[in-house]
């Protein structure tokens, strides 16, 4: 009887998922208005809209949908919806992007949804086209590597002067700035073996370790999830999300290794000869444990 109930529940979920697709919720935690832009196929209900401070909006995407989301900033639209944005502008001259993508630099959330409820979704946050706004992707439900990804660091504050645009409101990629094959992973450098991280992509990666920093940055940047209930794209994630983000980057193995290292150090002769080192290690252990404790209460 229990097996029949589970089978019915799964069948019902598949039917609902197949009819309504996947929910994407946009949440603006910034202290200013953001204008999300949307580019993808097949078409969904909107390609761009205004999202005020503290506001959220959800849209539905059908199975098999593939596309990207980004945040436009410092926009100026008139009463009829005509205007432009300082960063992430899609060049349509309207609030709706109407099939146009983001002008770099722009932080991008990229998705390829499974064609059926039981197939995997692929998603990532990319800085390959530069950076303009803090953004993370959070997942509700699903199975697999359904982790939070994105960038909680404000890269505009640490952006090198040669990449900085829009009065510090955006940080261009090295490819878009210099246009050379080694930065763009083209020509001779058009393979994972030939195109390696640069000083610029490493700067992006150090700030946003789960985001794409250059074209072949796949290993730590692509996420998969099966049958997710909802994806939430958060602009300017709050302290709550930032704590969760930091904790999600600390694996259980890493925590255990840190605790083991501290125990071995405490029992060694170095504990007496170098009490300063022991104090530093103790502080680090306390910080990591408190981070985990906070994360698992969220």
PDB file of C-alpha atoms in Angstrom:
ATOM      1  CA  UNK A   1       0.000   0.000   0.000  1.00  0.00           C
ATOM      2  CA  UNK A   2       2.866   2.348   0.925  1.00  0.00           C
ATOM      3  CA  UNK A   3       4.621   1.593  -2.370  1.00  0.00           C
ATOM      4  CA  UNK A   4       1.433   2.392  -4.280  1.00  0.00           C
ATOM      5  CA  UNK A   5       1.147   5.725  -2.454  1.00  0.00           C
ATOM      6  CA  UNK A   6       4.748   6.627  -3.295  1.00  0.00           C
ATOM      7  CA  UNK A   7       4.247   5.676  -6.920  1.00  0.00           C
ATOM      8  CA  UNK A   8       1.094   7.790  -7.114  1.00  0.00           C
ATOM      9  CA  UNK A   9       2.865  10.761  -5.490  1.00  0.00           C
ATOM     10  CA  UNK A  10       5.746  10.517  -7.951  1.00  0.00           C
ATOM     11  CA  UNK A  11       3.342  10.233 -10.893  1.00  0.00           C
ATOM     12  CA  UNK A  12       1.395  13.270  -9.660  1.00  0.00           C
ATOM     13  CA  UNK A  13       4.635  15.244  -9.280  1.00  0.00           C
ATOM     14  CA  UNK A  14       5.696  14.341 -12.822  1.00  0.00           C
ATOM     15  CA  UNK A  15       2.332  15.454 -14.214  1.00  0.00           C
ATOM     16  CA  UNK A  16       2.446  18.775 -12.344  1.00  0.00           C
ATOM     17  CA  UNK A  17       6.084  19.314 -13.298  1.00  0.00           C
ATOM     18  CA  UNK A  18       5.361  18.520 -16.915  1.00  0.00           C
ATOM     19  CA  UNK A  19       2.430  20.939 -17.080  1.00  0.00           C
ATOM     20  CA  UNK A  20       3.748  23.879 -15.070  1.00  0.00           C
ATOM     21  CA  UNK A  21       7.509  23.482 -15.512  1.00  0.00           C
ATOM     22  CA  UNK A  22      10.075  25.048 -13.198  1.00  0.00           C
ATOM     23  CA  UNK A  23       9.585  28.109 -10.999  1.00  0.00           C
ATOM     24  CA  UNK A  24      12.204  30.850 -11.022  1.00  0.00           C
ATOM     25  CA  UNK A  25      11.860  33.448  -8.275  1.00  0.00           C
ATOM     26  CA  UNK A  26      13.774  36.718  -8.410  1.00  0.00           C
ATOM     27  CA  UNK A  27      14.461  38.366  -5.049  1.00  0.00           C
ATOM     28  CA  UNK A  28      15.951  41.847  -4.718  1.00  0.00           C
ATOM     29  CA  UNK A  29      17.893  42.314  -1.465  1.00  0.00           C
ATOM     30  CA  UNK A  30      19.720  45.386  -2.787  1.00  0.00           C
ATOM     31  CA  UNK A  31      19.035  48.833  -1.378  1.00  0.00           C
ATOM     32  CA  UNK A  32      18.142  49.975  -4.898  1.00  0.00           C
ATOM     33  CA  UNK A  33      15.925  48.871  -7.778  1.00  0.00           C
ATOM     34  CA  UNK A  34      17.139  46.117 -10.124  1.00  0.00           C
ATOM     35  CA  UNK A  35      15.748  45.356 -13.578  1.00  0.00           C
ATOM     36  CA  UNK A  36      16.181  41.610 -14.259  1.00  0.00           C
ATOM     37  CA  UNK A  37      16.809  40.655 -17.875  1.00  0.00           C
ATOM     38  CA  UNK A  38      15.862  37.287 -19.388  1.00  0.00           C
ATOM     39  CA  UNK A  39      17.085  35.609 -22.575  1.00  0.00           C
ATOM     40  CA  UNK A  40      16.068  32.048 -23.410  1.00  0.00           C
ATOM     41  CA  UNK A  41      14.099  29.559 -25.456  1.00  0.00           C
ATOM     42  CA  UNK A  42      11.274  28.706 -25.651  1.00  0.00           C
ATOM     43  CA  UNK A  43       9.771  32.092 -24.800  1.00  0.00           C
ATOM     44  CA  UNK A  44       8.387  32.642 -21.289  1.00  0.00           C
ATOM     45  CA  UNK A  45       6.012  35.287 -19.910  1.00  0.00           C
ATOM     46  CA  UNK A  46       8.543  38.131 -19.719  1.00  0.00           C
ATOM     47  CA  UNK A  47      12.011  39.087 -20.941  1.00  0.00           C
ATOM     48  CA  UNK A  48      12.585  41.905 -18.436  1.00  0.00           C
ATOM     49  CA  UNK A  49      10.874  43.785 -15.637  1.00  0.00           C
ATOM     50  CA  UNK A  50      11.394  46.195 -12.744  1.00  0.00           C
ATOM     51  CA  UNK A  51      12.094  44.747  -9.314  1.00  0.00           C
ATOM     52  CA  UNK A  52      12.057  47.248  -6.464  1.00  0.00           C
ATOM     53  CA  UNK A  53      14.031  47.047  -3.236  1.00  0.00           C
ATOM     54  CA  UNK A  54      12.812  44.134  -1.106  1.00  0.00           C
ATOM     55  CA  UNK A  55      10.500  42.850  -3.851  1.00  0.00           C
ATOM     56  CA  UNK A  56      10.265  39.430  -5.487  1.00  0.00           C
ATOM     57  CA  UNK A  57       8.616  37.972  -8.566  1.00  0.00           C
ATOM     58  CA  UNK A  58       8.221  34.444  -9.903  1.00  0.00           C
ATOM     59  CA  UNK A  59       8.042  33.205 -13.485  1.00  0.00           C
ATOM     60  CA  UNK A  60       7.501  29.729 -14.929  1.00  0.00           C
ATOM     61  CA  UNK A  61       9.739  28.028 -17.487  1.00  0.00           C
ATOM     62  CA  UNK A  62       8.736  24.851 -19.354  1.00  0.00           C
ATOM     63  CA  UNK A  63      10.754  21.612 -19.385  1.00  0.00           C
ATOM     64  CA  UNK A  64      13.733  21.871 -21.711  1.00  0.00           C
ATOM     65  CA  UNK A  65      14.017  25.655 -21.308  1.00  0.00           C
ATOM     66  CA  UNK A  66      17.514  27.039 -21.756  1.00  0.00           C
ATOM     67  CA  UNK A  67      18.619  30.590 -21.079  1.00  0.00           C
ATOM     68  CA  UNK A  68      20.113  33.150 -18.767  1.00  0.00           C
ATOM     69  CA  UNK A  69      19.148  35.778 -16.210  1.00  0.00           C
ATOM     70  CA  UNK A  70      20.971  38.904 -15.111  1.00  0.00           C
ATOM     71  CA  UNK A  71      20.405  42.133 -13.219  1.00  0.00           C
ATOM     72  CA  UNK A  72      20.406  45.521 -14.930  1.00  0.00           C
ATOM     73  CA  UNK A  73      21.406  48.446 -12.733  1.00  0.00           C
ATOM     74  CA  UNK A  74      21.176  52.252 -12.773  1.00  0.00           C
ATOM     75  CA  UNK A  75      18.331  52.181 -15.286  1.00  0.00           C
ATOM     76  CA  UNK A  76      16.243  55.118 -16.397  1.00  0.00           C
ATOM     77  CA  UNK A  77      12.914  54.294 -18.054  1.00  0.00           C
ATOM     78  CA  UNK A  78      10.155  56.758 -18.833  1.00  0.00           C
ATOM     79  CA  UNK A  79       6.425  56.298 -18.333  1.00  0.00           C
ATOM     80  CA  UNK A  80       6.068  54.315 -21.536  1.00  0.00           C
ATOM     81  CA  UNK A  81       8.868  51.889 -20.557  1.00  0.00           C
ATOM     82  CA  UNK A  82      11.536  53.319 -22.856  1.00  0.00           C
ATOM     83  CA  UNK A  83      15.074  53.898 -21.613  1.00  0.00           C
ATOM     84  CA  UNK A  84      18.403  52.224 -20.893  1.00  0.00           C
ATOM     85  CA  UNK A  85      20.646  50.959 -18.091  1.00  0.00           C
ATOM     86  CA  UNK A  86      24.217  51.754 -17.053  1.00  0.00           C
ATOM     87  CA  UNK A  87      25.130  48.057 -16.634  1.00  0.00           C
ATOM     88  CA  UNK A  88      23.609  44.892 -18.080  1.00  0.00           C
ATOM     89  CA  UNK A  89      21.644  46.849 -20.671  1.00  0.00           C
ATOM     90  CA  UNK A  90      20.127  44.643 -23.378  1.00  0.00           C
ATOM     91  CA  UNK A  91      19.964  47.346 -26.028  1.00  0.00           C
ATOM     92  CA  UNK A  92      16.233  47.001 -26.662  1.00  0.00           C
ATOM     93  CA  UNK A  93      15.534  50.506 -25.411  1.00  0.00           C
ATOM     94  CA  UNK A  94      12.715  49.047 -23.322  1.00  0.00           C
ATOM     95  CA  UNK A  95      12.142  47.330 -19.981  1.00  0.00           C
ATOM     96  CA  UNK A  96      11.506  44.114 -21.921  1.00  0.00           C
ATOM     97  CA  UNK A  97      14.710  42.804 -23.532  1.00  0.00           C
ATOM     98  CA  UNK A  98      12.752  41.190 -26.399  1.00  0.00           C
ATOM     99  CA  UNK A  99      15.305  38.533 -27.322  1.00  0.00           C
ATOM    100  CA  UNK A 100      18.453  40.584 -26.707  1.00  0.00           C
ATOM    101  CA  UNK A 101      21.211  39.614 -24.276  1.00  0.00           C
ATOM    102  CA  UNK A 102      23.158  41.602 -21.712  1.00  0.00           C
ATOM    103  CA  UNK A 103      25.848  44.025 -22.758  1.00  0.00           C
ATOM    104  CA  UNK A 104      29.007  43.147 -20.785  1.00  0.00           C
ATOM    105  CA  UNK A 105      29.886  43.419 -18.032  1.00  0.00           C
ATOM    106  CA  UNK A 106      27.072  41.420 -16.455  1.00  0.00           C
ATOM    107  CA  UNK A 107      26.823  38.702 -13.830  1.00  0.00           C
ATOM    108  CA  UNK A 108      24.898  35.853 -15.490  1.00  0.00           C
ATOM    109  CA  UNK A 109      22.850  32.970 -14.085  1.00  0.00           C
ATOM    110  CA  UNK A 110      22.681  30.287 -16.793  1.00  0.00           C
ATOM    111  CA  UNK A 111      20.234  27.366 -16.896  1.00  0.00           C
ATOM    112  CA  UNK A 112      19.457  24.364 -19.064  1.00  0.00           C
ATOM    113  CA  UNK A 113      16.405  22.580 -17.683  1.00  0.00           C
ATOM    114  CA  UNK A 114      15.852  18.866 -18.145  1.00  0.00           C
ATOM    115  CA  UNK A 115      13.405  17.906 -20.852  1.00  0.00           C
ATOM    116  CA  UNK A 116      11.468  15.699 -18.410  1.00  0.00           C
ATOM    117  CA  UNK A 117      10.847  15.805 -14.623  1.00  0.00           C
ATOM    118  CA  UNK A 118      13.330  12.983 -13.931  1.00  0.00           C
ATOM    119  CA  UNK A 119      16.188  14.458 -15.986  1.00  0.00           C
ATOM    120  CA  UNK A 120      18.884  16.794 -14.716  1.00  0.00           C
ATOM    121  CA  UNK A 121      18.904  20.572 -14.788  1.00  0.00           C
ATOM    122  CA  UNK A 122      22.282  22.225 -15.365  1.00  0.00           C
ATOM    123  CA  UNK A 123      22.993  25.678 -13.941  1.00  0.00           C
ATOM    124  CA  UNK A 124      25.841  28.034 -13.116  1.00  0.00           C
ATOM    125  CA  UNK A 125      26.701  31.642 -12.370  1.00  0.00           C
ATOM    126  CA  UNK A 126      29.174  33.064 -14.863  1.00  0.00           C
ATOM    127  CA  UNK A 127      31.591  35.984 -14.692  1.00  0.00           C
ATOM    128  CA  UNK A 128      32.986  35.207 -18.161  1.00  0.00           C
ATOM    129  CA  UNK A 129      31.152  38.301 -19.444  1.00  0.00           C
ATOM    130  CA  UNK A 130      32.302  40.333 -16.450  1.00  0.00           C
ATOM    131  CA  UNK A 131      30.531  41.337 -13.259  1.00  0.00           C
ATOM    132  CA  UNK A 132      28.052  44.036 -12.328  1.00  0.00           C
ATOM    133  CA  UNK A 133      26.049  42.855  -9.309  1.00  0.00           C
ATOM    134  CA  UNK A 134      26.183  40.369  -6.430  1.00  0.00           C
ATOM    135  CA  UNK A 135      23.988  37.394  -7.259  1.00  0.00           C
ATOM    136  CA  UNK A 136      23.443  33.856  -6.044  1.00  0.00           C
ATOM    137  CA  UNK A 137      21.208  30.955  -7.077  1.00  0.00           C
ATOM    138  CA  UNK A 138      19.486  28.994  -4.307  1.00  0.00           C
ATOM    139  CA  UNK A 139      17.623  25.718  -4.866  1.00  0.00           C
ATOM    140  CA  UNK A 140      14.540  24.338  -3.132  1.00  0.00           C
ATOM    141  CA  UNK A 141      13.960  20.593  -3.312  1.00  0.00           C
ATOM    142  CA  UNK A 142      15.456  18.265  -5.876  1.00  0.00           C
ATOM    143  CA  UNK A 143      18.255  15.709  -5.708  1.00  0.00           C
ATOM    144  CA  UNK A 144      21.854  15.702  -6.863  1.00  0.00           C
ATOM    145  CA  UNK A 145      24.404  18.499  -6.597  1.00  0.00           C
ATOM    146  CA  UNK A 146      21.685  21.076  -5.896  1.00  0.00           C
ATOM    147  CA  UNK A 147      24.016  23.540  -4.218  1.00  0.00           C
ATOM    148  CA  UNK A 148      23.915  27.289  -3.820  1.00  0.00           C
ATOM    149  CA  UNK A 149      26.185  29.017  -6.305  1.00  0.00           C
ATOM    150  CA  UNK A 150      27.009  32.553  -7.340  1.00  0.00           C
ATOM    151  CA  UNK A 151      28.963  35.521  -6.057  1.00  0.00           C
ATOM    152  CA  UNK A 152      28.387  37.239  -2.708  1.00  0.00           C
ATOM    153  CA  UNK A 153      31.545  39.339  -2.920  1.00  0.00           C
ATOM    154  CA  UNK A 154      31.262  42.832  -4.382  1.00  0.00           C
ATOM    155  CA  UNK A 155      33.817  42.539  -7.169  1.00  0.00           C
ATOM    156  CA  UNK A 156      33.287  46.144  -8.176  1.00  0.00           C
ATOM    157  CA  UNK A 157      35.216  47.186  -5.065  1.00  0.00           C
ATOM    158  CA  UNK A 158      38.304  45.160  -5.969  1.00  0.00           C
ATOM    159  CA  UNK A 159      38.100  45.500  -9.754  1.00  0.00           C
ATOM    160  CA  UNK A 160      41.428  46.524 -11.380  1.00  0.00           C
ATOM    161  CA  UNK A 161      41.305  50.027 -12.828  1.00  0.00           C
ATOM    162  CA  UNK A 162      41.851  48.758 -16.373  1.00  0.00           C
ATOM    163  CA  UNK A 163      38.657  46.625 -16.148  1.00  0.00           C
ATOM    164  CA  UNK A 164      36.467  49.140 -14.323  1.00  0.00           C
ATOM    165  CA  UNK A 165      33.497  50.730 -16.147  1.00  0.00           C
ATOM    166  CA  UNK A 166      30.296  52.662 -15.400  1.00  0.00           C
ATOM    167  CA  UNK A 167      31.967  54.763 -12.703  1.00  0.00           C
ATOM    168  CA  UNK A 168      32.806  51.629 -10.762  1.00  0.00           C
ATOM    169  CA  UNK A 169      29.419  50.004 -11.310  1.00  0.00           C
ATOM    170  CA  UNK A 170      30.811  47.169 -13.414  1.00  0.00           C
ATOM    171  CA  UNK A 171      33.970  45.100 -13.875  1.00  0.00           C
ATOM    172  CA  UNK A 172      34.738  43.923 -17.415  1.00  0.00           C
ATOM    173  CA  UNK A 173      36.368  40.600 -18.227  1.00  0.00           C
ATOM    174  CA  UNK A 174      39.936  40.538 -19.519  1.00  0.00           C
ATOM    175  CA  UNK A 175      38.631  39.111 -22.800  1.00  0.00           C
ATOM    176  CA  UNK A 176      36.213  41.974 -23.329  1.00  0.00           C
ATOM    177  CA  UNK A 177      38.876  44.506 -22.331  1.00  0.00           C
ATOM    178  CA  UNK A 178      41.912  43.267 -24.260  1.00  0.00           C
ATOM    179  CA  UNK A 179      40.343  40.947 -26.863  1.00  0.00           C
ATOM    180  CA  UNK A 180      43.398  38.702 -27.183  1.00  0.00           C
ATOM    181  CA  UNK A 181      43.174  34.916 -27.781  1.00  0.00           C
ATOM    182  CA  UNK A 182      44.778  33.943 -24.473  1.00  0.00           C
ATOM    183  CA  UNK A 183      42.170  35.895 -22.512  1.00  0.00           C
ATOM    184  CA  UNK A 184      39.259  34.851 -24.754  1.00  0.00           C
ATOM    185  CA  UNK A 185      40.234  31.155 -25.085  1.00  0.00           C
ATOM    186  CA  UNK A 186      40.131  31.356 -28.887  1.00  0.00           C
ATOM    187  CA  UNK A 187      42.371  30.228 -31.748  1.00  0.00           C
ATOM    188  CA  UNK A 188      45.422  28.386 -30.440  1.00  0.00           C
ATOM    189  CA  UNK A 189      44.028  28.859 -26.902  1.00  0.00           C
ATOM    190  CA  UNK A 190      40.641  27.347 -27.752  1.00  0.00           C
ATOM    191  CA  UNK A 191      40.961  24.238 -25.586  1.00  0.00           C
ATOM    192  CA  UNK A 192      41.014  23.501 -21.838  1.00  0.00           C
ATOM    193  CA  UNK A 193      44.658  22.414 -22.113  1.00  0.00           C
ATOM    194  CA  UNK A 194      45.834  25.600 -23.841  1.00  0.00           C
ATOM    195  CA  UNK A 195      43.639  28.195 -22.145  1.00  0.00           C
ATOM    196  CA  UNK A 196      44.637  28.481 -18.520  1.00  0.00           C
ATOM    197  CA  UNK A 197      43.593  30.846 -15.703  1.00  0.00           C
ATOM    198  CA  UNK A 198      45.068  34.334 -15.887  1.00  0.00           C
ATOM    199  CA  UNK A 199      45.792  36.857 -13.171  1.00  0.00           C
ATOM    200  CA  UNK A 200      42.411  38.436 -13.920  1.00  0.00           C
ATOM    201  CA  UNK A 201      40.363  35.225 -13.899  1.00  0.00           C
ATOM    202  CA  UNK A 202      42.123  34.157 -10.697  1.00  0.00           C
ATOM    203  CA  UNK A 203      41.083  37.439  -9.091  1.00  0.00           C
ATOM    204  CA  UNK A 204      37.460  36.682 -10.017  1.00  0.00           C
ATOM    205  CA  UNK A 205      37.807  33.086  -8.827  1.00  0.00           C
ATOM    206  CA  UNK A 206      39.273  34.025  -5.460  1.00  0.00           C
ATOM    207  CA  UNK A 207      36.317  36.330  -4.829  1.00  0.00           C
ATOM    208  CA  UNK A 208      33.667  33.965  -6.229  1.00  0.00           C
ATOM    209  CA  UNK A 209      34.998  30.371  -6.012  1.00  0.00           C
ATOM    210  CA  UNK A 210      31.843  28.705  -7.360  1.00  0.00           C
ATOM    211  CA  UNK A 211      31.374  30.984 -10.367  1.00  0.00           C
ATOM    212  CA  UNK A 212      32.815  30.639 -13.866  1.00  0.00           C
ATOM    213  CA  UNK A 213      35.885  32.862 -14.067  1.00  0.00           C
ATOM    214  CA  UNK A 214      36.913  31.958 -17.634  1.00  0.00           C
ATOM    215  CA  UNK A 215      35.579  29.814 -20.492  1.00  0.00           C
ATOM    216  CA  UNK A 216      36.898  26.415 -19.336  1.00  0.00           C
ATOM    217  CA  UNK A 217      36.319  26.822 -15.612  1.00  0.00           C
ATOM    218  CA  UNK A 218      33.899  23.862 -15.534  1.00  0.00           C
ATOM    219  CA  UNK A 219      35.074  21.621 -12.698  1.00  0.00           C
ATOM    220  CA  UNK A 220      33.998  23.848  -9.791  1.00  0.00           C
ATOM    221  CA  UNK A 221      31.364  25.922 -11.523  1.00  0.00           C
ATOM    222  CA  UNK A 222      28.695  23.685 -13.113  1.00  0.00           C
ATOM    223  CA  UNK A 223      25.897  22.376 -10.906  1.00  0.00           C
ATOM    224  CA  UNK A 224      23.180  19.809 -11.546  1.00  0.00           C
ATOM    225  CA  UNK A 225      19.844  19.135  -9.883  1.00  0.00           C
ATOM    226  CA  UNK A 226      16.997  16.744 -10.639  1.00  0.00           C
ATOM    227  CA  UNK A 227      13.361  17.680  -9.996  1.00  0.00           C
ATOM    228  CA  UNK A 228      14.038  20.960  -8.197  1.00  0.00           C
ATOM    229  CA  UNK A 229      10.925  22.667  -6.853  1.00  0.00           C
ATOM    230  CA  UNK A 230      12.245  26.188  -7.340  1.00  0.00           C
ATOM    231  CA  UNK A 231      15.332  28.213  -8.201  1.00  0.00           C
ATOM    232  CA  UNK A 232      15.688  31.582  -6.465  1.00  0.00           C
ATOM    233  CA  UNK A 233      17.929  34.218  -8.024  1.00  0.00           C
ATOM    234  CA  UNK A 234      18.930  36.606  -5.247  1.00  0.00           C
ATOM    235  CA  UNK A 235      20.420  40.004  -6.038  1.00  0.00           C
ATOM    236  CA  UNK A 236      22.663  41.465  -3.289  1.00  0.00           C
ATOM    237  CA  UNK A 237      22.237  38.453  -0.989  1.00  0.00           C
ATOM    238  CA  UNK A 238      21.656  39.282   2.661  1.00  0.00           C
ATOM    239  CA  UNK A 239      23.903  38.432   5.609  1.00  0.00           C
ATOM    240  CA  UNK A 240      21.713  35.353   6.137  1.00  0.00           C
ATOM    241  CA  UNK A 241      22.475  34.104   2.617  1.00  0.00           C
ATOM    242  CA  UNK A 242      26.155  35.054   2.878  1.00  0.00           C
ATOM    243  CA  UNK A 243      26.598  32.967   6.038  1.00  0.00           C
ATOM    244  CA  UNK A 244      24.864  30.042   4.371  1.00  0.00           C
ATOM    245  CA  UNK A 245      27.049  30.522   1.297  1.00  0.00           C
ATOM    246  CA  UNK A 246      30.284  30.512   3.288  1.00  0.00           C
ATOM    247  CA  UNK A 247      29.260  27.441   5.262  1.00  0.00           C
ATOM    248  CA  UNK A 248      28.271  25.547   2.117  1.00  0.00           C
ATOM    249  CA  UNK A 249      31.850  25.974   0.895  1.00  0.00           C
ATOM    250  CA  UNK A 250      33.212  24.162   3.967  1.00  0.00           C
ATOM    251  CA  UNK A 251      32.886  20.404   3.481  1.00  0.00           C
ATOM    252  CA  UNK A 252      32.536  17.952   6.349  1.00  0.00           C
ATOM    253  CA  UNK A 253      35.882  16.402   5.383  1.00  0.00           C
ATOM    254  CA  UNK A 254      37.538  19.826   5.579  1.00  0.00           C
ATOM    255  CA  UNK A 255      36.045  20.452   9.016  1.00  0.00           C
ATOM    256  CA  UNK A 256      37.175  17.042  10.297  1.00  0.00           C
ATOM    257  CA  UNK A 257      40.662  17.586   8.883  1.00  0.00           C
ATOM    258  CA  UNK A 258      40.863  20.964  10.625  1.00  0.00           C
ATOM    259  CA  UNK A 259      39.769  19.460  13.950  1.00  0.00           C
ATOM    260  CA  UNK A 260      42.284  16.628  13.594  1.00  0.00           C
ATOM    261  CA  UNK A 261      45.083  19.093  12.808  1.00  0.00           C
ATOM    262  CA  UNK A 262      44.202  21.158  15.878  1.00  0.00           C
ATOM    263  CA  UNK A 263      44.141  18.058  18.122  1.00  0.00           C
ATOM    264  CA  UNK A 264      47.535  16.915  16.853  1.00  0.00           C
ATOM    265  CA  UNK A 265      49.000  20.388  17.286  1.00  0.00           C
ATOM    266  CA  UNK A 266      47.604  20.707  20.810  1.00  0.00           C
ATOM    267  CA  UNK A 267      49.168  17.398  21.849  1.00  0.00           C
ATOM    268  CA  UNK A 268      52.573  18.137  20.330  1.00  0.00           C
ATOM    269  CA  UNK A 269      55.542  19.955  21.772  1.00  0.00           C
ATOM    270  CA  UNK A 270      54.720  22.944  19.580  1.00  0.00           C
ATOM    271  CA  UNK A 271      51.816  23.734  21.897  1.00  0.00           C
ATOM    272  CA  UNK A 272      54.328  24.785  24.527  1.00  0.00           C
ATOM    273  CA  UNK A 273      56.928  26.330  22.261  1.00  0.00           C
ATOM    274  CA  UNK A 274      54.470  28.242  20.055  1.00  0.00           C
ATOM    275  CA  UNK A 275      51.310  29.133  22.030  1.00  0.00           C
ATOM    276  CA  UNK A 276      50.514  31.902  19.537  1.00  0.00           C
ATOM    277  CA  UNK A 277      50.126  29.361  16.723  1.00  0.00           C
ATOM    278  CA  UNK A 278      47.864  27.234  18.904  1.00  0.00           C
ATOM    279  CA  UNK A 279      45.680  30.260  19.713  1.00  0.00           C
ATOM    280  CA  UNK A 280      45.305  31.067  16.036  1.00  0.00           C
ATOM    281  CA  UNK A 281      44.309  27.488  15.260  1.00  0.00           C
ATOM    282  CA  UNK A 282      41.813  27.496  18.121  1.00  0.00           C
ATOM    283  CA  UNK A 283      40.226  30.695  16.845  1.00  0.00           C
ATOM    284  CA  UNK A 284      39.947  29.215  13.357  1.00  0.00           C
ATOM    285  CA  UNK A 285      38.298  26.058  14.672  1.00  0.00           C
ATOM    286  CA  UNK A 286      35.780  28.078  16.706  1.00  0.00           C
ATOM    287  CA  UNK A 287      34.964  30.223  13.673  1.00  0.00           C
ATOM    288  CA  UNK A 288      34.373  27.239  11.366  1.00  0.00           C
ATOM    289  CA  UNK A 289      32.248  25.397  13.930  1.00  0.00           C
ATOM    290  CA  UNK A 290      30.134  28.511  14.562  1.00  0.00           C
ATOM    291  CA  UNK A 291      29.727  28.933  10.807  1.00  0.00           C
ATOM    292  CA  UNK A 292      28.491  25.372  10.458  1.00  0.00           C
ATOM    293  CA  UNK A 293      26.212  25.737  13.470  1.00  0.00           C
ATOM    294  CA  UNK A 294      24.654  28.865  11.989  1.00  0.00           C
ATOM    295  CA  UNK A 295      24.302  27.251   8.569  1.00  0.00           C
ATOM    296  CA  UNK A 296      22.500  24.163   9.775  1.00  0.00           C
ATOM    297  CA  UNK A 297      20.084  26.286  11.824  1.00  0.00           C
ATOM    298  CA  UNK A 298      19.128  28.237   8.676  1.00  0.00           C
TER     299      UNK A 298
END
